[in-house]
Amino acid sequence: MAKRRKVSNLLGLHVLATLYERPMHPYEIAAEMRGRGKEQDVKIQWGSLYTVVQNLEKHGLVEAAHTAREGRRPERTVYEITEAGREEIVDWMREIVGVPEREYPRLRSGLSVLGILPPDEALYLLRKRIDVLDHQIKTEVAALEASAETVPRLFTVEAEYGLALLRAEADWLRGLVAEIESGELSGLDIWRQYHQ
């Protein structure tokens, strides 16, 4: 079971990971994260980023190192990770990587009440989703292939994992669609009767 953390927002994990490298101000943290494609892994929004940095500071995981001004820009506070922050991120990473935790994907939730939709509409929407997934898979494969020669695999394993999930979802959905189309899906008659 996951530990209760002082800052549990996954954006906090990414902020700590970015500051693990060197001190930065929040704008620079966001730019680094976006430059590395981290918006694929976590939602990066200005308001929530500043809130997360403040929460990390409040709990002693980061601290203001100094303020800096570049040209006519407003003064910016540069933050650095504390020793407590280093310990927190290492512990958090051990938990995330080593301890499976139940997640609640939207599709799983939707599939749990799929019977609300008429079977033909559900079939149409499932096929449409498969088409979108197939496009996403092609895009992800192309991006991974393009970066393979310049980016060490260590820095793309999360994209590979995401690609594996997309492929697994598309394959599973194809099987479900085939069962609905062939009439083999158990309970299909009840589902159709419900919508008549």
Short mmCIF file of C-alpha atoms in Angstrom, two decimals:
data_model
loop_
_atom_site.label_atom_id
_atom_site.label_comp_id
_atom_site.label_asym_id
_atom_site.label_seq_id
_atom_site.Cartn_x
_atom_site.Cartn_y
_atom_site.Cartn_z
CA MET A 1 0.00 0.00 0.00
CA ALA A 2 1.23 3.48 -0.85
CA LYS A 3 2.62 5.63 1.90
CA ARG A 4 0.81 8.84 2.78
CA ARG A 5 3.12 11.58 1.54
CA LYS A 6 3.34 15.22 2.59
CA VAL A 7 3.08 16.15 -1.11
CA SER A 8 1.44 13.33 -3.08
CA ASN A 9 0.81 15.11 -6.39
CA LEU A 10 2.92 13.39 -9.07
CA LEU A 11 3.90 16.83 -10.33
CA GLY A 12 5.79 17.11 -7.02
CA LEU A 13 7.75 13.99 -7.93
CA HIS A 14 8.78 15.57 -11.22
CA VAL A 15 9.67 18.88 -9.59
CA LEU A 16 11.90 17.06 -7.10
CA ALA A 17 13.47 15.03 -9.92
CA THR A 18 14.21 18.21 -11.89
CA LEU A 19 15.69 19.98 -8.85
CA TYR A 20 17.71 16.85 -8.07
CA GLU A 21 19.93 17.92 -10.97
CA ARG A 22 20.42 21.59 -10.05
CA PRO A 23 18.66 24.60 -8.51
CA MET A 24 16.06 26.31 -10.75
CA HIS A 25 13.17 28.75 -10.60
CA PRO A 26 9.66 27.39 -11.32
CA TYR A 27 9.53 28.74 -14.88
CA GLU A 28 12.81 26.98 -15.62
CA ILE A 29 11.54 23.76 -13.98
CA ALA A 30 8.48 23.79 -16.26
CA ALA A 31 10.62 24.54 -19.34
CA GLU A 32 12.98 21.65 -18.49
CA MET A 33 10.08 19.28 -17.97
CA ARG A 34 8.39 20.30 -21.21
CA GLY A 35 11.69 20.10 -23.08
CA ARG A 36 11.99 16.49 -21.95
CA GLY A 37 8.41 15.64 -22.92
CA LYS A 38 7.28 15.16 -19.33
CA GLU A 39 3.85 16.61 -20.15
CA GLN A 40 3.20 13.10 -21.54
CA ASP A 41 3.63 11.73 -18.01
CA VAL A 42 2.12 14.44 -15.81
CA LYS A 43 -0.10 17.49 -16.35
CA ILE A 44 2.07 20.64 -16.18
CA GLN A 45 0.06 23.78 -15.42
CA TRP A 46 1.50 27.04 -14.13
CA GLY A 47 -0.88 27.44 -11.21
CA SER A 48 -0.48 23.89 -9.98
CA LEU A 49 3.30 24.00 -10.51
CA TYR A 50 3.67 27.03 -8.24
CA THR A 51 1.32 25.44 -5.67
CA VAL A 52 3.36 22.23 -5.70
CA VAL A 53 6.64 24.15 -5.28
CA GLN A 54 5.12 26.05 -2.33
CA ASN A 55 3.92 22.79 -0.76
CA LEU A 56 7.33 21.19 -1.23
CA GLU A 57 8.91 24.23 0.43
CA LYS A 58 6.36 24.22 3.27
CA HIS A 59 7.28 20.61 4.05
CA GLY A 60 11.03 21.22 3.86
CA LEU A 61 11.60 19.21 0.67
CA VAL A 62 12.87 22.23 -1.30
CA GLU A 63 14.09 25.63 -0.19
CA ALA A 64 14.71 29.02 -1.75
CA ALA A 65 18.39 29.19 -2.66
CA HIS A 66 18.39 32.79 -3.88
CA THR A 67 16.50 35.24 -6.06
CA ALA A 68 17.67 36.24 -9.51
CA ARG A 69 16.72 38.85 -12.07
CA GLU A 70 17.46 38.59 -15.79
CA GLY A 71 17.29 41.89 -17.63
CA ARG A 72 13.95 43.61 -17.16
CA ARG A 73 12.17 40.46 -16.07
CA PRO A 74 10.71 40.27 -12.57
CA GLU A 75 12.78 38.80 -9.79
CA ARG A 76 12.54 35.00 -9.62
CA THR A 77 13.13 32.70 -6.69
CA VAL A 78 15.51 29.84 -7.43
CA TYR A 79 14.76 26.67 -5.48
CA GLU A 80 16.99 23.76 -4.56
CA ILE A 81 16.20 20.32 -3.23
CA THR A 82 16.96 19.74 0.45
CA GLU A 83 18.43 16.59 1.98
CA ALA A 84 14.91 15.70 3.14
CA GLY A 85 13.74 16.20 -0.46
CA ARG A 86 16.46 13.86 -1.75
CA GLU A 87 15.42 11.22 0.76
CA GLU A 88 11.74 11.72 -0.13
CA ILE A 89 12.21 11.31 -3.89
CA VAL A 90 14.35 8.21 -3.50
CA ASP A 91 11.78 6.66 -1.14
CA TRP A 92 8.91 7.71 -3.43
CA MET A 93 10.65 6.19 -6.46
CA ARG A 94 11.27 2.93 -4.62
CA GLU A 95 7.58 2.80 -3.83
CA ILE A 96 6.38 3.65 -7.35
CA VAL A 97 8.73 1.26 -9.11
CA GLY A 98 8.62 -1.58 -6.60
CA VAL A 99 5.06 -1.64 -5.20
CA PRO A 100 2.08 -2.12 -7.54
CA GLU A 101 -0.88 0.05 -6.64
CA ARG A 102 -4.43 -0.13 -7.96
CA GLU A 103 -5.04 2.62 -10.48
CA TYR A 104 -8.41 3.72 -11.74
CA PRO A 105 -8.26 4.30 -15.51
CA ARG A 106 -11.24 6.03 -17.08
CA LEU A 107 -11.76 3.30 -19.67
CA ARG A 108 -12.03 0.60 -17.02
CA SER A 109 -14.63 2.68 -15.22
CA GLY A 110 -16.55 3.22 -18.46
CA LEU A 111 -16.41 -0.45 -19.40
CA SER A 112 -17.89 -1.32 -16.02
CA VAL A 113 -21.14 0.38 -17.10
CA LEU A 114 -20.90 -0.22 -20.87
CA GLY A 115 -24.45 -1.63 -20.88
CA ILE A 116 -25.81 1.92 -20.55
CA LEU A 117 -25.06 2.40 -24.25
CA PRO A 118 -26.95 0.42 -26.90
CA PRO A 119 -24.71 -2.37 -28.28
CA ASP A 120 -24.46 -0.88 -31.78
CA GLU A 121 -23.42 2.51 -30.42
CA ALA A 122 -20.90 0.89 -28.06
CA LEU A 123 -19.50 -1.09 -30.99
CA TYR A 124 -19.16 2.09 -33.08
CA LEU A 125 -17.40 3.93 -30.23
CA LEU A 126 -15.07 1.00 -29.50
CA ARG A 127 -14.04 0.85 -33.17
CA LYS A 128 -13.50 4.61 -33.14
CA ARG A 129 -11.32 4.29 -30.03
CA ILE A 130 -9.27 1.55 -31.71
CA ASP A 131 -8.67 3.84 -34.70
CA VAL A 132 -7.45 6.62 -32.37
CA LEU A 133 -5.22 4.15 -30.51
CA ASP A 134 -3.75 2.85 -33.78
CA HIS A 135 -2.89 6.43 -34.76
CA GLN A 136 -1.33 7.09 -31.34
CA ILE A 137 0.68 3.87 -31.62
CA LYS A 138 2.08 4.87 -35.02
CA THR A 139 2.96 8.33 -33.69
CA GLU A 140 4.67 6.89 -30.59
CA VAL A 141 6.63 4.32 -32.63
CA ALA A 142 7.83 7.05 -35.00
CA ALA A 143 8.88 9.29 -32.10
CA LEU A 144 10.76 6.46 -30.40
CA GLU A 145 12.49 5.47 -33.62
CA ALA A 146 13.46 9.10 -34.31
CA SER A 147 15.00 9.52 -30.87
CA ALA A 148 16.68 6.08 -30.70
CA GLU A 149 20.01 7.26 -32.11
CA THR A 150 20.32 10.43 -30.04
CA VAL A 151 18.56 9.67 -26.75
CA PRO A 152 19.73 6.82 -24.49
CA ARG A 153 17.01 4.24 -23.90
CA LEU A 154 17.07 5.00 -20.16
CA PHE A 155 15.34 8.29 -21.00
CA THR A 156 12.61 6.73 -23.16
CA VAL A 157 11.53 3.71 -21.11
CA GLU A 158 8.40 5.54 -19.93
CA ALA A 159 7.43 6.10 -23.59
CA GLU A 160 8.02 2.40 -24.30
CA TYR A 161 5.80 1.53 -21.33
CA GLY A 162 3.10 3.88 -22.61
CA LEU A 163 3.36 2.28 -26.06
CA ALA A 164 3.02 -1.20 -24.55
CA LEU A 165 -0.14 -0.08 -22.73
CA LEU A 166 -1.59 1.42 -25.91
CA ARG A 167 -0.89 -1.80 -27.84
CA ALA A 168 -2.37 -3.98 -25.11
CA GLU A 169 -5.50 -1.81 -24.93
CA ALA A 170 -5.97 -1.83 -28.72
CA ASP A 171 -5.48 -5.61 -28.91
CA TRP A 172 -7.89 -6.26 -26.04
CA LEU A 173 -10.51 -3.94 -27.54
CA ARG A 174 -10.19 -5.68 -30.93
CA GLY A 175 -10.99 -8.96 -29.16
CA LEU A 176 -14.02 -7.42 -27.43
CA VAL A 177 -15.28 -5.95 -30.71
CA ALA A 178 -14.88 -9.33 -32.40
CA GLU A 179 -16.91 -11.02 -29.63
CA ILE A 180 -19.70 -8.44 -29.94
CA GLU A 181 -19.74 -8.69 -33.75
CA SER A 182 -19.79 -12.51 -33.73
CA GLY A 183 -22.42 -12.66 -30.98
CA GLU A 184 -20.07 -14.67 -28.72
CA LEU A 185 -20.07 -12.12 -25.89
CA SER A 186 -21.86 -13.63 -22.89
CA GLY A 187 -24.85 -11.48 -21.94
CA LEU A 188 -25.18 -9.85 -25.38
CA ASP A 189 -28.83 -10.95 -25.71
CA ILE A 190 -29.70 -9.36 -22.34
CA TRP A 191 -27.86 -6.18 -23.39
CA ARG A 192 -29.80 -5.97 -26.67
CA GLN A 193 -33.14 -6.64 -24.93
CA TYR A 194 -32.43 -3.90 -22.40
CA HIS A 195 -32.24 -1.34 -25.21
CA GLN A 196 -35.34 -2.48 -27.14
#
